[in-house]
Short mmCIF file of C-alpha atoms in Angstrom, two decimals:
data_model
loop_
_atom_site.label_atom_id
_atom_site.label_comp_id
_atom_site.label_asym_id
_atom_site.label_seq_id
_atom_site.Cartn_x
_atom_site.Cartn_y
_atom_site.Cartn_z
CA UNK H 1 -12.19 -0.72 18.53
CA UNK H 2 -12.20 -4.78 18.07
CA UNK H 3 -10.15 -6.01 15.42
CA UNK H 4 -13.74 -7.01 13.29
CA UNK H 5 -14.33 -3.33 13.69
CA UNK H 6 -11.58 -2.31 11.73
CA UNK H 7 -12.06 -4.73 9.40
CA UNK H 8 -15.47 -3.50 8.82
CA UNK H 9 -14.42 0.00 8.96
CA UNK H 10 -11.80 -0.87 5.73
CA UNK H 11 -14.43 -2.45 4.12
CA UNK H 12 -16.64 0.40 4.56
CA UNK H 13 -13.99 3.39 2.83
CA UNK H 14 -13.40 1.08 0.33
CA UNK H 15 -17.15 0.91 -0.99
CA UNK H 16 -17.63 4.32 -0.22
CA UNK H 17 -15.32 4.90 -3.18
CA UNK H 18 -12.10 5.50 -1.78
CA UNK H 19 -9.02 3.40 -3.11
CA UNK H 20 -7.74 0.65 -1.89
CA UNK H 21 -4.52 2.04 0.32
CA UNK H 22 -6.96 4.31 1.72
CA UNK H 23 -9.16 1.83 2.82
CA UNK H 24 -6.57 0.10 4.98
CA UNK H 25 -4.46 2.96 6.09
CA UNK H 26 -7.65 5.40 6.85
CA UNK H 27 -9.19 2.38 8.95
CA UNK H 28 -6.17 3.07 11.69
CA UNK H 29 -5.95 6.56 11.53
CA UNK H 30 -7.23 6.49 15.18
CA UNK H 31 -3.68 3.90 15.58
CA UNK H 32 -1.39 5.98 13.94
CA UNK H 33 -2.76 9.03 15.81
CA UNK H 34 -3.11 10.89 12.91
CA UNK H 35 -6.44 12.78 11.46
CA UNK H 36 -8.49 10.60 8.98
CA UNK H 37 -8.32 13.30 6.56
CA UNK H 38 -4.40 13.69 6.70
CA UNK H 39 -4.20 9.88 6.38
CA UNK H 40 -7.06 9.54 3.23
CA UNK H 41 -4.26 12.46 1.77
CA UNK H 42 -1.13 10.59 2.48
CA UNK H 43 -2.29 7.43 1.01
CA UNK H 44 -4.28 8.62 -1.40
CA UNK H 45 -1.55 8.06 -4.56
CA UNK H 46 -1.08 4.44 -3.63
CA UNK H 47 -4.17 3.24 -4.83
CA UNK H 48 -4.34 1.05 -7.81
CA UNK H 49 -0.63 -0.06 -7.58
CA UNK H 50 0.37 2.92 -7.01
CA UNK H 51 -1.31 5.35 -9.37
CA UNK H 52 -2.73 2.45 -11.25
CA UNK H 53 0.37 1.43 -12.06
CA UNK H 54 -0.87 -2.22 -11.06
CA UNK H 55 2.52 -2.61 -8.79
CA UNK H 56 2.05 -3.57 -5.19
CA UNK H 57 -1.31 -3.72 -4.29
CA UNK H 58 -2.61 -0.78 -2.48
CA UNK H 59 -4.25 -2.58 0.54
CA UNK H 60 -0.35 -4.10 1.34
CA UNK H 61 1.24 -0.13 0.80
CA UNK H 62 -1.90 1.10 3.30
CA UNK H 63 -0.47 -2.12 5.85
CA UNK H 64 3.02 -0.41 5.47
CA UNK H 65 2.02 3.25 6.33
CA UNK H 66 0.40 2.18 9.42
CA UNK H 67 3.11 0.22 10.40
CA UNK H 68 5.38 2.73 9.85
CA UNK H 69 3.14 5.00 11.82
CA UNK H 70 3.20 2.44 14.54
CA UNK H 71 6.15 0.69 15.14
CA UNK H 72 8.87 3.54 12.85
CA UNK H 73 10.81 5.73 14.20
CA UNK H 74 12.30 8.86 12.17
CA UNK H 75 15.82 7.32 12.45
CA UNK H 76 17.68 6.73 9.54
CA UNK H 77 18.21 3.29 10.93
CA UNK H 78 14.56 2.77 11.64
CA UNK H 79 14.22 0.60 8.09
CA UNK H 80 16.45 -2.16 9.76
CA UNK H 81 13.74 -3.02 12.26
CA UNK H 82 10.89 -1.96 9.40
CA UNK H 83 11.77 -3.91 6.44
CA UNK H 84 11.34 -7.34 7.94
CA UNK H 85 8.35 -6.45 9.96
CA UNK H 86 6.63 -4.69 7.02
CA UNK H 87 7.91 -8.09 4.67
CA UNK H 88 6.25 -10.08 7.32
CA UNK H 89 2.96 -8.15 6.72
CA UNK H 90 3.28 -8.59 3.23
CA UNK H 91 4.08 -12.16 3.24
CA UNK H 92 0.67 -12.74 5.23
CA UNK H 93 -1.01 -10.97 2.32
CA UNK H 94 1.09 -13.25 -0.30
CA UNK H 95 0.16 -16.21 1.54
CA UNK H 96 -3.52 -15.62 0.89
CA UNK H 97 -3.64 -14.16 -2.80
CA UNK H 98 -0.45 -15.53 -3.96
CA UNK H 99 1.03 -12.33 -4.85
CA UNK H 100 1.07 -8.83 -3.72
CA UNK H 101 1.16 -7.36 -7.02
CA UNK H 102 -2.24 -5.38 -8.06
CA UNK H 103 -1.73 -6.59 -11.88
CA UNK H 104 -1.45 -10.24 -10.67
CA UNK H 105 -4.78 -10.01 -8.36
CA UNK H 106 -6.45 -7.95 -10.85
CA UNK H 107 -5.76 -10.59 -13.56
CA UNK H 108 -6.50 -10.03 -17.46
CA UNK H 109 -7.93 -6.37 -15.71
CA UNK H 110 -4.69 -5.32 -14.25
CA UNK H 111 -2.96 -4.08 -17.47
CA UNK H 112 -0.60 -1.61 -16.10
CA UNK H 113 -1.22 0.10 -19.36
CA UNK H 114 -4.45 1.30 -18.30
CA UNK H 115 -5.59 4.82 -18.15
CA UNK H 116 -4.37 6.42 -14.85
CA UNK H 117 -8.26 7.42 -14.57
CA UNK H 118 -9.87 5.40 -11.76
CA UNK H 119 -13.34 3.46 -13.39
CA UNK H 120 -16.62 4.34 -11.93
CA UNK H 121 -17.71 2.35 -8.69
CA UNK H 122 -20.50 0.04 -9.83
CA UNK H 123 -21.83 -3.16 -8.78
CA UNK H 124 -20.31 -4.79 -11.48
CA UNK H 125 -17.07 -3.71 -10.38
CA UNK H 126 -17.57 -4.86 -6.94
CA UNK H 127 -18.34 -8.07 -8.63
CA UNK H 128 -15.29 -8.50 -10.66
CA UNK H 129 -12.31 -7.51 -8.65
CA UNK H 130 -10.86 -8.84 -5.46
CA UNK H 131 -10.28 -5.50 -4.31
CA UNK H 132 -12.98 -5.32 -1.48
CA UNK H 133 -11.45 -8.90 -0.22
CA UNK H 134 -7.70 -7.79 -0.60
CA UNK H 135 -8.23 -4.77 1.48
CA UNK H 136 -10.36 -6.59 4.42
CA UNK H 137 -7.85 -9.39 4.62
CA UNK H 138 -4.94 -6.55 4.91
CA UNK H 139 -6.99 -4.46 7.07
CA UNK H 140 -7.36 -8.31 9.44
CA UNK H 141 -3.39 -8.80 9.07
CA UNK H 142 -2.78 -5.45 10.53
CA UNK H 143 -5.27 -5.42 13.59
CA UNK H 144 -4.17 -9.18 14.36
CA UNK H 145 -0.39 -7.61 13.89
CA UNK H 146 -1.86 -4.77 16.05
CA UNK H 147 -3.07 -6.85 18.74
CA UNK H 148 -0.48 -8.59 18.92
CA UNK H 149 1.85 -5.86 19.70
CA UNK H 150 -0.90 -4.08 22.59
CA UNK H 151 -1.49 -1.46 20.01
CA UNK H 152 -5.04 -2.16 20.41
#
């Protein structure tokens, strides 16, 4: 696939309802040579700042597990070479949004007091979150970070 194409394909779980980690992580599934639905499973909690928690955005946790899926190992030294290449991911994301905290995109909305019950998809909340942005800029960090690499 071309880098726009996974873009598009993020964009596309995320309106189709699924959260925002999902979005991103799902997207690379083919990547991470994993099965979509084991992926949509494994990232499924990280949504919302984790669990609506509003703490780091879910479209910069999705960046991490395919990263990890890419470029990790299952060494026990494997976070030496991780940390700093997931930061730098991150640090794309921060230079865009200024923050990669959900709560902090999300604005007055991101209360991390809020109900750990997602809301309903509307049009009206496609209108009033970033989220749909957030997780097509991550999902264009990773496939640039991707190509990059001759991952794809």
């Amino acid at each position: 696939m071309t880098k726009q194409e996974y873009i598009d394909k993020a964009g596309e779980y995320f309106t189709k309802g699924y959260n925002c980690a999902q979005a991103v992580a799902a997207a690379f599934s083919d990547v991470m040579g994993l099965p979509e639905a084991t992926v949509l499973k494994l990232s499924c909690p990280m949504g919302g700042g984790f669990a609506r928690l509003r703490y780091v955005c879910g479209a910069v946790s999705g960046m991490g597990m395919v990263a990890g899926m890419v470029y990790g190992t299952d060494s026990p030294d494997c976070k030496v070479e991780m940390y700093p290449k997931t930061r730098a991911l991150a640090d794309r994301f921060k230079e865009e949004f200024d923050s990669i905290i959900c709560a902090d995109l999300l604005g007055d909305m991101g209360s991390h007091k809020d109900s750990a019950q997602p809301e309903k998809r509307t049009e009206s909340y496609y209108k009033k979150r970033s989220c749909l942005q957030c997780v097509q800029f991550a999902a264009q960090i990773m496939a640039e970070d991707l190509e990059a690499n001759g991952c794809i």
